[in-house]
Amino acid sequence: MLYLAEVQKQKGGLLSGGKAELKLLACQRNDQSWSSIPDEVITAEEASKLNDGALVMVELSPQRQVQRIQEAGRPLVNILQNYSRQVEKFKAKEEEIDQWKESLTFQAQELSRREMDMDDRLAQLQQLEDECQNIDAEKQAVEASRAEFERLKEEIERNRQELEGAWEHLRGEQRRLEEHQAEYQQVSFVDAERAAALRELVDRLENGVPNVDGVVEHLGFAFEMVDIQQQLLNPHWQKFEQRKTEVEQQQAEIESLLAESTEIQNELQLSETALNHQTSELQDSIAKLNSKQEHLGILKGYLRYQEDMYQQVHSLAAMSGSVALNTSCDIEALQSMSLEELEQTVQDLREKLSIDSSFVNDQEQELKYKQETIEDLKQKVSQAAESDRAVYEEELEDEKDLYQMLNETLVGQRRNLLQHQDLLRAHQTVLLQRQGKAPSCDSENHVDLKPILAQIESQRLAQSEEVQNLESEIAQIQASIDLAQGTIASQAQEMEEQRQELKVKQENLQLLQTALAEAKAILEFYEEELQPIQDNVDSLRHKLQAVTSSVTQVQESGDSQLQAVNEMRQALMSFITQAELA
């Protein structure tokens, strides 16, 4: 299992370095997570060459034996980078979740509004059903009134026929009376039998005059029924006018909403045109940035190659003695040191140099693996589909960052390694001198590498300056791109808000149009149902008025007939009296 530990050294002699222990701080779980552990200290001779307080990564066997140990600097950097990426991904997920929450909240509000509209419509439909039932009841009442009117009409027709019969009878009696008058003019006297016959005729004329009081009473009841029907129809006509006003208002609202939607659509088209232009400019800037970044990557690669070459040449120069490193070594102290202690110091330096060399070699090997991984990712990016390319590009950028950090770390480690080599060489030289041995020096094969180092350093400085200038240009382009992306994102957000507003207005427009269509259908239904009933009521009223006029004429004729009969009776009685007197 892998542990994070701290090197602790007990106080010892000057050169022994003391006993080394590892204080375990945290352990790695199977899911690559880390958890702290209680204070636990194990003995590890492998850590004796490390500095006190240094953090190391150590692998322990189940028996708590050290299997492998390395400095924790680079692994901790990797862990922190992975943690940073996870935090960024988590933040991105949180922003996405917040956007989804806002979208769901908006959809829920819109759904609630539509449910309220549906409830209002259901209430209106229920009200319409109730009104339809009332109209059906009123229609049945009108039909009943119509039947009553037909009965009254038939009765009036019978009365009219009886009245015509009475008139015919009256005219017959008048003809008979005229005949009797003619006979009376021829006969100078009237006997009792003829007088009785004349009285009987006059009585029959008087009794034949029709009585229209019952018909007038029925007509009054019919007019009351018609008025009741009209009173029942009036509220429906008022509702009809009210709904007609509402329909006109809805029509005006639809026209206003349609004008607003058209205006928003025009604004959206203008915004889309401007956004497309800005997006095109942004793509050009991004292409320019990518080109410069590729050039920068090439320059940095070449710069790293120069730095590696400089370090290698510098290492060769240091090993050959062409250049002197800034290594602080007290030669007098080494001269005064005992031979055994000097030999032990050289042995310790040699072992520490071996550990450092192994560690640097491991880091060099890891750097080589990172370079191979970068090359593989570049190939995947070039061959990947459009949907997967973004993932590979992100991994490529992460690997490049790791490679850069690891390479920068190795610069100092290589320098420290060279210093350790120079320090060891100095100790070995003093040791050989004190042992009476001549130090090995191949003066014939000695090559002065200082001019090469100076040339490499000059090229490296020039290349570094070019890299800095290019990075400054890239930073400026990136700043302009960020500004443009912010502007485009803001405009895109505004356009999205306009689209949402337009969508809401269109949905409201559709709802209003549907409601308007329903309202018009209701108006048509009202008109189709109410107008025939109103026409029937008006027709019934006109017919009743015509019948009333006819009854009035009949009543006036009857009164005139009674007056004529009374006058005939008086004339006849006067005539009979004169005849009897004669």
Tab-separated table of C-alpha atoms in Angstrom, residues 216-564:
chain	number	residue	atom	x	y	z
A	216	VAL	CA	-109.098	39.067	-25.131
A	217	GLU	CA	-108.278	37.291	-21.873
A	218	HIS	CA	-106.353	34.551	-23.734
A	219	LEU	CA	-104.533	37.182	-25.765
A	220	GLY	CA	-103.471	38.930	-22.580
A	221	PHE	CA	-102.115	35.622	-21.211
A	222	ALA	CA	-100.292	35.029	-24.516
A	223	PHE	CA	-98.717	38.501	-24.325
A	224	GLU	CA	-97.593	37.757	-20.742
A	225	MET	CA	-95.968	34.511	-21.914
A	226	VAL	CA	-94.185	36.361	-24.722
A	227	ASP	CA	-92.935	38.999	-22.261
A	228	ILE	CA	-91.675	36.238	-19.942
A	229	GLN	CA	-89.818	34.625	-22.833
A	230	GLN	CA	-88.287	37.956	-23.760
A	231	GLN	CA	-87.182	38.520	-20.154
A	232	LEU	CA	-85.530	35.099	-20.193
A	233	LEU	CA	-83.760	35.907	-23.444
A	234	ASN	CA	-82.530	39.361	-22.372
A	235	PRO	CA	-79.758	38.087	-19.952
A	236	HIS	CA	-78.453	35.803	-22.682
A	237	TRP	CA	-78.377	38.702	-25.125
A	238	GLN	CA	-76.478	40.714	-22.512
A	239	LYS	CA	-73.977	37.877	-22.150
A	240	PHE	CA	-73.758	37.739	-25.899
A	241	GLU	CA	-72.877	41.446	-26.076
A	242	GLN	CA	-70.402	41.051	-23.187
A	243	ARG	CA	-68.665	38.150	-24.921
A	244	LYS	CA	-68.657	40.083	-28.147
A	245	THR	CA	-66.831	42.925	-26.356
A	246	GLU	CA	-64.378	40.396	-24.876
A	247	VAL	CA	-63.752	38.953	-28.333
A	248	GLU	CA	-62.968	42.424	-29.673
A	249	GLN	CA	-60.559	43.016	-26.765
A	250	GLN	CA	-58.888	39.648	-27.374
A	251	GLN	CA	-58.545	40.495	-31.036
A	252	ALA	CA	-56.840	43.795	-30.158
A	253	GLU	CA	-54.558	42.027	-27.669
A	254	ILE	CA	-53.620	39.427	-30.289
A	255	GLU	CA	-52.772	42.145	-32.803
A	256	SER	CA	-50.602	43.939	-30.198
A	257	LEU	CA	-48.859	40.697	-29.206
A	258	LEU	CA	-48.305	39.832	-32.848
A	259	ALA	CA	-46.676	43.221	-33.435
A	260	GLU	CA	-44.403	42.721	-30.402
A	261	SER	CA	-43.438	39.216	-31.604
A	262	THR	CA	-42.592	40.577	-35.054
A	263	GLU	CA	-40.445	43.312	-33.496
A	264	ILE	CA	-38.572	40.766	-31.344
A	265	GLN	CA	-38.021	38.543	-34.389
A	266	ASN	CA	-36.527	41.477	-36.300
A	267	GLU	CA	-34.250	42.298	-33.365
A	268	LEU	CA	-33.211	38.643	-33.174
A	269	GLN	CA	-32.308	38.604	-36.851
A	270	LEU	CA	-30.147	41.719	-36.443
A	271	SER	CA	-28.511	40.270	-33.316
A	272	GLU	CA	-27.833	36.967	-35.077
A	273	THR	CA	-26.185	38.784	-37.975
A	274	ALA	CA	-23.950	40.768	-35.613
A	275	LEU	CA	-23.210	37.647	-33.559
A	276	ASN	CA	-22.246	35.677	-36.669
A	277	HIS	CA	-19.862	38.462	-37.676
A	278	GLN	CA	-18.273	38.547	-34.215
A	279	THR	CA	-18.082	34.754	-34.148
A	280	SER	CA	-16.288	34.785	-37.488
A	281	GLU	CA	-13.771	37.317	-36.157
A	282	LEU	CA	-13.369	35.213	-33.015
A	283	GLN	CA	-12.673	32.105	-35.070
A	284	ASP	CA	-10.017	34.011	-36.997
A	285	SER	CA	-8.426	35.117	-33.722
A	286	ILE	CA	-8.577	31.554	-32.368
A	287	ALA	CA	-6.943	30.238	-35.547
A	288	LYS	CA	-4.223	32.874	-35.187
A	289	LEU	CA	-3.813	31.956	-31.515
A	290	ASN	CA	-3.559	28.249	-32.334
A	291	SER	CA	-0.919	28.991	-34.959
A	292	LYS	CA	1.137	31.049	-32.515
A	293	GLN	CA	0.673	28.449	-29.792
A	294	GLU	CA	1.929	25.756	-32.141
A	295	HIS	CA	4.900	27.955	-32.974
A	296	LEU	CA	5.418	28.560	-29.244
A	297	GLY	CA	5.296	24.826	-28.587
A	298	ILE	CA	7.954	24.276	-31.251
A	299	LEU	CA	10.112	27.040	-29.774
A	300	LYS	CA	9.680	25.681	-26.254
A	301	GLY	CA	10.574	22.210	-27.478
A	302	TYR	CA	13.660	23.577	-29.164
A	303	LEU	CA	14.440	25.582	-26.002
A	304	ARG	CA	14.083	22.462	-23.866
A	305	TYR	CA	16.363	20.643	-26.300
A	306	GLN	CA	18.931	23.432	-25.932
A	307	GLU	CA	18.607	23.331	-22.139
A	308	ASP	CA	19.065	19.557	-22.156
A	309	MET	CA	22.051	19.893	-24.444
A	310	TYR	CA	23.439	22.657	-22.253
A	311	GLN	CA	23.043	20.507	-19.143
A	312	GLN	CA	24.646	17.520	-20.845
A	313	VAL	CA	27.564	19.577	-22.153
A	314	HIS	CA	27.837	21.308	-18.798
A	315	SER	CA	27.887	17.908	-17.101
A	316	LEU	CA	30.620	16.710	-19.443
A	317	ALA	CA	32.538	19.923	-18.849
A	318	ALA	CA	32.164	19.552	-15.107
A	319	MET	CA	33.280	15.920	-15.204
A	320	SER	CA	36.230	16.825	-17.410
A	321	GLY	CA	37.125	19.781	-15.223
A	322	SER	CA	36.634	22.351	-17.938
A	323	VAL	CA	34.282	24.377	-15.753
A	324	ALA	CA	33.959	24.709	-12.037
A	325	LEU	CA	30.613	24.429	-10.304
A	326	ASN	CA	29.610	26.610	-7.391
A	327	THR	CA	30.242	23.862	-4.858
A	328	SER	CA	31.249	24.916	-1.382
A	329	CYS	CA	33.889	22.490	-0.200
A	330	ASP	CA	36.264	23.248	2.671
A	331	ILE	CA	39.518	21.604	1.530
A	332	GLU	CA	41.312	22.478	4.779
A	333	ALA	CA	38.623	20.730	6.796
A	334	LEU	CA	39.010	17.654	4.588
A	335	GLN	CA	42.795	17.770	5.065
A	336	SER	CA	42.428	17.876	8.841
A	337	MET	CA	39.773	15.109	8.916
A	338	SER	CA	40.842	11.599	9.857
A	339	LEU	CA	41.380	9.208	6.962
A	340	GLU	CA	38.670	6.774	8.152
A	341	GLU	CA	36.141	9.583	8.577
A	342	LEU	CA	37.066	10.947	5.125
A	343	GLU	CA	36.632	7.507	3.563
A	344	GLN	CA	33.234	7.164	5.298
A	345	THR	CA	32.228	10.613	4.049
A	346	VAL	CA	33.230	9.701	0.476
A	347	GLN	CA	31.272	6.464	0.798
A	348	ASP	CA	28.203	8.356	2.088
A	349	LEU	CA	28.496	10.895	-0.734
A	350	ARG	CA	28.806	8.101	-3.268
A	351	GLU	CA	25.683	6.358	-1.925
A	352	LYS	CA	23.710	9.604	-1.813
A	353	LEU	CA	24.854	10.367	-5.366
A	354	SER	CA	23.686	6.913	-6.405
A	355	ILE	CA	20.247	7.532	-4.853
A	356	ASP	CA	20.005	10.979	-6.445
A	357	SER	CA	21.160	9.611	-9.805
A	358	SER	CA	18.552	6.840	-9.601
A	359	PHE	CA	15.851	9.352	-8.726
A	360	VAL	CA	16.868	11.713	-11.549
A	361	ASN	CA	17.008	8.805	-13.978
A	362	ASP	CA	13.518	7.782	-12.911
A	363	GLN	CA	12.319	11.318	-13.470
A	364	GLU	CA	14.070	11.382	-16.860
A	365	GLN	CA	12.352	8.123	-17.748
A	366	GLU	CA	9.002	9.536	-16.634
A	367	LEU	CA	9.703	12.637	-18.734
A	368	LYS	CA	10.357	10.374	-21.694
A	369	TYR	CA	7.072	8.545	-21.047
A	370	LYS	CA	5.268	11.893	-20.878
A	371	GLN	CA	6.739	12.852	-24.243
A	372	GLU	CA	5.590	9.543	-25.742
A	373	THR	CA	2.123	10.093	-24.225
A	374	ILE	CA	2.003	13.575	-25.756
A	375	GLU	CA	2.928	12.197	-29.164
A	376	ASP	CA	0.231	9.505	-28.862
A	377	LEU	CA	-2.370	12.104	-27.882
A	378	LYS	CA	-1.372	14.317	-30.814
A	379	GLN	CA	-1.932	11.378	-33.127
A	380	LYS	CA	-5.313	10.655	-31.495
A	381	VAL	CA	-6.335	14.299	-31.860
A	382	SER	CA	-5.483	14.233	-35.563
A	383	GLN	CA	-7.388	10.971	-36.100
A	384	ALA	CA	-10.310	11.442	-33.658
A	385	ALA	CA	-13.848	12.316	-34.640
A	386	GLU	CA	-15.203	15.782	-34.015
A	387	SER	CA	-17.197	14.642	-30.956
A	388	ASP	CA	-14.160	13.033	-29.238
A	389	ARG	CA	-11.543	15.589	-30.276
A	390	ALA	CA	-12.289	17.986	-27.406
A	391	VAL	CA	-11.627	15.260	-24.821
A	392	TYR	CA	-8.281	14.334	-26.382
A	393	GLU	CA	-7.285	17.993	-26.701
A	394	GLU	CA	-8.015	18.529	-22.997
A	395	GLU	CA	-5.921	15.483	-22.073
A	396	LEU	CA	-3.156	16.729	-24.381
A	397	GLU	CA	-3.068	20.125	-22.654
A	398	ASP	CA	-2.939	18.441	-19.239
A	399	GLU	CA	-0.061	16.212	-20.303
A	400	LYS	CA	1.812	19.190	-21.753
A	401	ASP	CA	1.417	21.046	-18.455
A	402	LEU	CA	2.673	18.015	-16.543
A	403	TYR	CA	5.605	17.658	-18.926
A	404	GLN	CA	6.506	21.333	-18.502
A	405	MET	CA	6.353	21.164	-14.698
A	406	LEU	CA	8.353	17.938	-14.583
A	407	ASN	CA	10.978	19.340	-16.941
A	408	GLU	CA	11.295	22.519	-14.893
A	409	THR	CA	11.693	20.417	-11.750
A	410	LEU	CA	14.408	18.330	-13.400
A	411	VAL	CA	16.454	21.446	-14.240
A	412	GLY	CA	17.214	22.050	-10.581
A	413	GLN	CA	17.621	18.345	-9.875
A	414	ARG	CA	20.163	17.988	-12.659
A	415	ARG	CA	22.064	20.982	-11.309
A	416	ASN	CA	22.043	19.517	-7.793
A	417	LEU	CA	23.243	16.200	-9.201
A	418	LEU	CA	26.169	17.921	-10.924
A	419	GLN	CA	27.009	19.733	-7.705
A	420	HIS	CA	26.928	16.446	-5.820
A	421	GLN	CA	29.188	14.917	-8.468
A	422	ASP	CA	31.612	17.827	-8.169
A	423	LEU	CA	31.526	17.586	-4.365
A	424	LEU	CA	32.216	13.854	-4.533
A	425	ARG	CA	35.041	14.463	-7.007
A	426	ALA	CA	36.609	17.005	-4.647
A	427	HIS	CA	36.409	14.599	-1.694
A	428	GLN	CA	37.785	11.777	-3.830
A	429	THR	CA	40.689	13.986	-4.950
A	430	VAL	CA	41.601	14.852	-1.354
A	431	LEU	CA	41.232	11.185	-0.347
A	432	LEU	CA	43.531	10.010	-3.141
A	433	GLN	CA	46.085	12.646	-2.232
A	434	ARG	CA	46.075	11.593	1.418
A	435	GLN	CA	46.277	7.924	0.412
A	436	GLY	CA	49.305	8.771	-1.702
A	437	LYS	CA	47.596	7.977	-4.974
A	438	ALA	CA	47.746	10.243	-7.979
A	439	PRO	CA	44.316	11.382	-9.261
A	440	SER	CA	43.477	10.131	-12.735
A	441	CYS	CA	43.790	12.918	-15.266
A	442	ASP	CA	43.568	12.363	-18.986
A	443	SER	CA	45.167	15.641	-20.035
A	444	GLU	CA	45.776	14.473	-23.547
A	445	ASN	CA	42.078	13.889	-24.198
A	446	HIS	CA	41.065	17.064	-22.413
A	447	VAL	CA	38.743	19.232	-24.484
A	448	ASP	CA	37.803	22.785	-23.612
A	449	LEU	CA	33.984	22.914	-23.740
A	450	LYS	CA	33.589	26.517	-22.560
A	451	PRO	CA	33.136	28.001	-26.076
A	452	ILE	CA	30.438	25.437	-26.847
A	453	LEU	CA	28.687	26.218	-23.574
A	454	ALA	CA	28.878	29.947	-24.300
A	455	GLN	CA	27.402	29.457	-27.775
A	456	ILE	CA	24.613	27.235	-26.455
A	457	GLU	CA	23.868	29.745	-23.685
A	458	SER	CA	23.738	32.618	-26.204
A	459	GLN	CA	21.337	30.706	-28.454
A	460	ARG	CA	19.276	29.692	-25.443
A	461	LEU	CA	18.976	33.294	-24.236
A	462	ALA	CA	17.954	34.490	-27.709
A	463	GLN	CA	15.449	31.655	-27.991
A	464	SER	CA	14.113	32.412	-24.505
A	465	GLU	CA	13.605	36.074	-25.433
A	466	GLU	CA	11.743	35.063	-28.580
A	467	VAL	CA	9.589	32.719	-26.485
A	468	GLN	CA	8.812	35.547	-24.054
A	469	ASN	CA	7.828	37.895	-26.884
A	470	LEU	CA	5.650	35.218	-28.439
A	471	GLU	CA	4.051	34.466	-25.076
A	472	SER	CA	3.303	38.193	-24.679
A	473	GLU	CA	1.624	38.245	-28.111
A	474	ILE	CA	-0.297	35.105	-27.235
A	475	ALA	CA	-1.396	36.676	-23.938
A	476	GLN	CA	-2.663	39.760	-25.786
A	477	ILE	CA	-4.518	37.643	-28.346
A	478	GLN	CA	-5.907	35.471	-25.552
A	479	ALA	CA	-7.096	38.570	-23.691
A	480	SER	CA	-8.847	39.844	-26.821
A	481	ILE	CA	-10.340	36.387	-27.366
A	482	ASP	CA	-11.556	36.254	-23.766
A	483	LEU	CA	-13.100	39.705	-24.151
A	484	ALA	CA	-14.739	38.693	-27.439
A	485	GLN	CA	-15.958	35.425	-25.923
A	486	GLY	CA	-17.405	37.334	-22.977
A	487	THR	CA	-19.152	39.744	-25.330
A	488	ILE	CA	-20.432	36.903	-27.499
A	489	ALA	CA	-21.578	34.961	-24.435
A	490	SER	CA	-23.401	38.056	-23.146
A	491	GLN	CA	-25.043	38.629	-26.532
A	492	ALA	CA	-25.893	34.935	-26.789
A	493	GLN	CA	-27.470	35.122	-23.320
A	494	GLU	CA	-29.479	38.184	-24.337
A	495	MET	CA	-30.538	36.432	-27.544
A	496	GLU	CA	-31.536	33.364	-25.540
A	497	GLU	CA	-33.593	35.564	-23.234
A	498	GLN	CA	-35.192	37.165	-26.303
A	499	ARG	CA	-35.886	33.712	-27.733
A	500	GLN	CA	-37.466	32.658	-24.449
A	501	GLU	CA	-39.512	35.869	-24.406
A	502	LEU	CA	-40.509	35.301	-28.028
A	503	LYS	CA	-41.389	31.688	-27.231
A	504	VAL	CA	-43.563	32.795	-24.299
A	505	LYS	CA	-45.253	35.466	-26.435
A	506	GLN	CA	-45.853	32.965	-29.246
A	507	GLU	CA	-47.298	30.478	-26.792
A	508	ASN	CA	-49.482	33.215	-25.305
A	509	LEU	CA	-50.427	34.244	-28.827
A	510	GLN	CA	-51.376	30.677	-29.649
A	511	LEU	CA	-53.396	30.408	-26.438
A	512	LEU	CA	-55.130	33.715	-27.179
A	513	GLN	CA	-55.856	32.653	-30.747
A	514	THR	CA	-57.287	29.381	-29.472
A	515	ALA	CA	-59.328	31.260	-26.867
A	516	LEU	CA	-60.459	33.707	-29.557
A	517	ALA	CA	-61.534	30.864	-31.818
A	518	GLU	CA	-63.431	29.295	-28.923
A	519	ALA	CA	-65.027	32.635	-28.040
A	520	LYS	CA	-66.070	33.159	-31.667
A	521	ALA	CA	-67.484	29.641	-31.751
A	522	ILE	CA	-69.421	30.416	-28.548
A	523	LEU	CA	-70.697	33.652	-30.085
A	524	GLU	CA	-71.793	31.802	-33.195
A	525	PHE	CA	-73.453	29.193	-30.993
A	526	TYR	CA	-75.239	31.926	-29.008
A	527	GLU	CA	-76.350	33.626	-32.189
A	528	GLU	CA	-77.441	30.373	-33.809
A	529	GLU	CA	-79.410	29.377	-30.723
A	530	LEU	CA	-80.748	32.736	-29.551
A	531	GLN	CA	-81.635	34.354	-32.866
A	532	PRO	CA	-84.198	31.711	-33.973
A	533	ILE	CA	-85.803	31.859	-30.524
A	534	GLN	CA	-85.833	35.652	-30.662
A	535	ASP	CA	-87.284	35.519	-34.183
A	536	ASN	CA	-89.994	33.138	-32.995
A	537	VAL	CA	-90.808	35.383	-30.022
A	538	ASP	CA	-90.924	38.460	-32.267
A	539	SER	CA	-93.048	36.605	-34.827
A	540	LEU	CA	-95.368	35.426	-32.076
A	541	ARG	CA	-95.636	38.965	-30.745
A	542	HIS	CA	-96.449	40.339	-34.238
A	543	LYS	CA	-99.067	37.657	-34.800
A	544	LEU	CA	-100.604	38.317	-31.393
A	545	GLN	CA	-100.678	42.007	-32.185
A	546	ALA	CA	-102.372	41.233	-35.540
A	547	VAL	CA	-104.892	38.974	-33.781
A	548	THR	CA	-105.483	41.684	-31.172
A	549	SER	CA	-106.168	44.162	-33.974
A	550	SER	CA	-108.581	41.699	-35.596
A	551	VAL	CA	-110.341	41.040	-32.275
A	552	THR	CA	-110.616	44.797	-31.745
A	553	GLN	CA	-112.188	45.172	-35.154
A	554	VAL	CA	-114.567	42.280	-34.400
A	555	GLN	CA	-115.439	43.832	-31.049
A	556	GLU	CA	-116.076	47.190	-32.710
A	557	SER	CA	-118.224	45.496	-35.382
A	558	GLY	CA	-120.146	43.611	-32.675
A	559	ASP	CA	-120.814	46.827	-30.806
A	560	SER	CA	-121.954	48.477	-34.018
A	561	GLN	CA	-124.181	45.466	-34.718
A	562	LEU	CA	-125.745	45.620	-31.245
A	563	GLN	CA	-126.411	49.304	-31.712
A	564	ALA	CA	-128.048	48.582	-35.085
